[in-house]
Amino acid sequence: MTTSWDEAELAHLSEITGLASRLVTAENPYEVGLQLWGGAMSHPGKLAGDVQALWGSLTDWVERKPAEQDLARAEMVRAAYEWLALDLSARGTVDRYLDYWLHDACGYDR
C-alpha cells in the first residue's frame, strides 16, 4: 500500500483544501460542491475517483431532493470542515475520511 502522495495527488489535495476552505463560508455551498466534483474529473487515480463520488453524491442530493436541500448543504459544510481538520500528510487519515463519507454518509456499497 502506498503511504505517500505523488505530485499529482499533492496538487489535487491542495485544490480540494482550497475549495473546502471556500465552501465553509460560501453563501451557496452547493456551487462550491459542484466545483469539488468537477475538479476531481481532471485528476487521475483513486483519490480523484473517491472525491468525485463523494461530491457527486452530495450535490445530487440537492438536485434530487429539493425538500432536503438545506440538510444536504449542511452536510456539505460538515464534510468540508472535516476535510480541513485532516492531517493530509497521513494518507490513512484521508482514506478513513473518504471511507466514512462514501459508505456511511453517502451510502455507497463497500
CSV table of C-alpha atoms in Angstrom, one decimal:
chain,number,residue,atom,x,y,z
A,1,MET,CA,0.0,0.0,0.0
A,2,THR,CA,1.3,3.4,-0.9
A,3,THR,CA,1.8,5.6,2.1
A,4,SER,CA,2.9,8.9,0.5
A,5,TRP,CA,1.3,11.1,-2.1
A,6,ASP,CA,2.7,11.6,-5.6
A,7,GLU,CA,3.0,15.1,-7.1
A,8,ALA,CA,-0.4,14.9,-8.9
A,9,GLU,CA,-2.1,13.8,-5.7
A,10,LEU,CA,-0.5,16.6,-3.7
A,11,ALA,CA,-1.7,19.1,-6.2
A,12,HIS,CA,-5.2,17.7,-6.0
A,13,LEU,CA,-5.1,17.7,-2.2
A,14,SER,CA,-4.2,21.4,-2.3
A,15,GLU,CA,-7.1,22.1,-4.7
A,16,ILE,CA,-9.6,20.2,-2.5
A,17,THR,CA,-8.4,22.1,0.5
A,18,GLY,CA,-8.7,25.4,-1.2
A,19,LEU,CA,-12.3,24.6,-2.3
A,20,ALA,CA,-13.2,23.2,1.1
A,21,SER,CA,-12.0,26.5,2.7
A,22,ARG,CA,-14.2,28.4,0.3
A,23,LEU,CA,-17.2,26.1,0.9
A,24,VAL,CA,-17.4,26.6,4.6
A,25,THR,CA,-18.0,30.3,4.2
A,26,ALA,CA,-19.9,30.2,0.9
A,27,GLU,CA,-23.3,31.7,0.6
A,28,ASN,CA,-24.2,28.6,-1.5
A,29,PRO,CA,-22.1,25.6,-0.6
A,30,TYR,CA,-23.8,23.7,-3.5
A,31,GLU,CA,-21.9,25.8,-6.1
A,32,VAL,CA,-18.5,25.1,-4.5
A,33,GLY,CA,-19.5,21.4,-4.1
A,34,LEU,CA,-20.0,21.3,-7.9
A,35,GLN,CA,-16.5,22.7,-8.3
A,36,LEU,CA,-15.1,19.9,-6.0
A,37,TRP,CA,-17.0,17.3,-8.0
A,38,GLY,CA,-16.0,18.7,-11.4
A,39,GLY,CA,-12.4,19.4,-10.4
A,40,ALA,CA,-11.9,15.8,-9.5
A,41,MET,CA,-12.6,14.8,-13.1
A,42,SER,CA,-9.4,16.4,-14.2
A,43,HIS,CA,-7.2,14.3,-11.9
A,44,PRO,CA,-6.4,10.6,-12.3
A,45,GLY,CA,-6.4,7.9,-9.7
A,46,LYS,CA,-8.4,6.6,-6.7
A,47,LEU,CA,-8.3,9.8,-4.7
A,48,ALA,CA,-9.9,11.7,-7.6
A,49,GLY,CA,-12.5,9.0,-8.1
A,50,ASP,CA,-13.4,9.0,-4.5
A,51,VAL,CA,-13.6,12.8,-4.3
A,52,GLN,CA,-15.8,12.8,-7.4
A,53,ALA,CA,-18.1,10.2,-6.0
A,54,LEU,CA,-18.4,12.0,-2.6
A,55,TRP,CA,-19.2,15.4,-4.0
A,56,GLY,CA,-21.3,14.0,-6.8
A,57,SER,CA,-23.5,12.3,-4.1
A,58,LEU,CA,-23.8,15.5,-2.0
A,59,THR,CA,-24.6,17.7,-5.0
A,60,ASP,CA,-27.0,15.2,-6.4
A,61,TRP,CA,-28.8,15.2,-3.0
A,62,VAL,CA,-29.6,18.9,-3.5
A,63,GLU,CA,-30.7,18.3,-7.1
A,64,ARG,CA,-32.8,15.2,-6.5
A,65,LYS,CA,-34.4,16.0,-3.2
A,66,PRO,CA,-35.2,19.8,-3.2
A,67,ALA,CA,-37.1,19.5,0.1
A,68,GLU,CA,-33.9,18.3,1.8
A,69,GLN,CA,-31.5,20.9,0.2
A,70,ASP,CA,-30.8,22.7,3.5
A,71,LEU,CA,-29.8,19.4,5.1
A,72,ALA,CA,-27.7,18.5,2.1
A,73,ARG,CA,-25.9,21.8,2.2
A,74,ALA,CA,-25.3,21.5,5.9
A,75,GLU,CA,-23.7,18.1,5.2
A,76,MET,CA,-21.5,19.7,2.5
A,77,VAL,CA,-20.3,22.2,5.1
A,78,ARG,CA,-19.7,19.4,7.6
A,79,ALA,CA,-17.7,17.4,5.0
A,80,ALA,CA,-15.6,20.4,4.2
A,81,TYR,CA,-14.9,21.2,7.9
A,82,GLU,CA,-13.9,17.6,8.5
A,83,TRP,CA,-11.6,17.7,5.4
A,84,LEU,CA,-9.9,20.9,6.7
A,85,ALA,CA,-9.3,19.1,10.1
A,86,LEU,CA,-7.4,16.2,8.4
A,87,ASP,CA,-3.7,15.7,8.6
A,88,LEU,CA,-3.2,15.4,4.9
A,89,SER,CA,0.3,14.0,5.3
A,90,ALA,CA,-1.2,10.9,6.7
A,91,ARG,CA,-2.7,9.0,3.8
A,92,GLY,CA,-4.6,6.7,6.1
A,93,THR,CA,-6.4,9.6,7.6
A,94,VAL,CA,-7.6,10.7,4.2
A,95,ASP,CA,-8.6,7.1,3.4
A,96,ARG,CA,-10.7,6.8,6.6
A,97,TYR,CA,-12.4,10.2,5.9
A,98,LEU,CA,-13.3,9.1,2.4
A,99,ASP,CA,-14.4,5.6,3.6
A,100,TYR,CA,-16.8,7.2,6.1
A,101,TRP,CA,-18.2,9.8,3.7
A,102,LEU,CA,-18.6,7.4,0.8
A,103,HIS,CA,-20.0,4.4,2.6
A,104,ASP,CA,-21.5,5.6,5.9
A,105,ALA,CA,-22.7,9.1,4.9
A,106,CYS,CA,-23.4,8.7,1.2
A,107,GLY,CA,-24.5,5.0,1.2
A,108,TYR,CA,-22.1,3.6,-1.4
A,109,ASP,CA,-21.6,-0.2,-1.1
A,110,ARG,CA,-18.4,-1.4,0.3
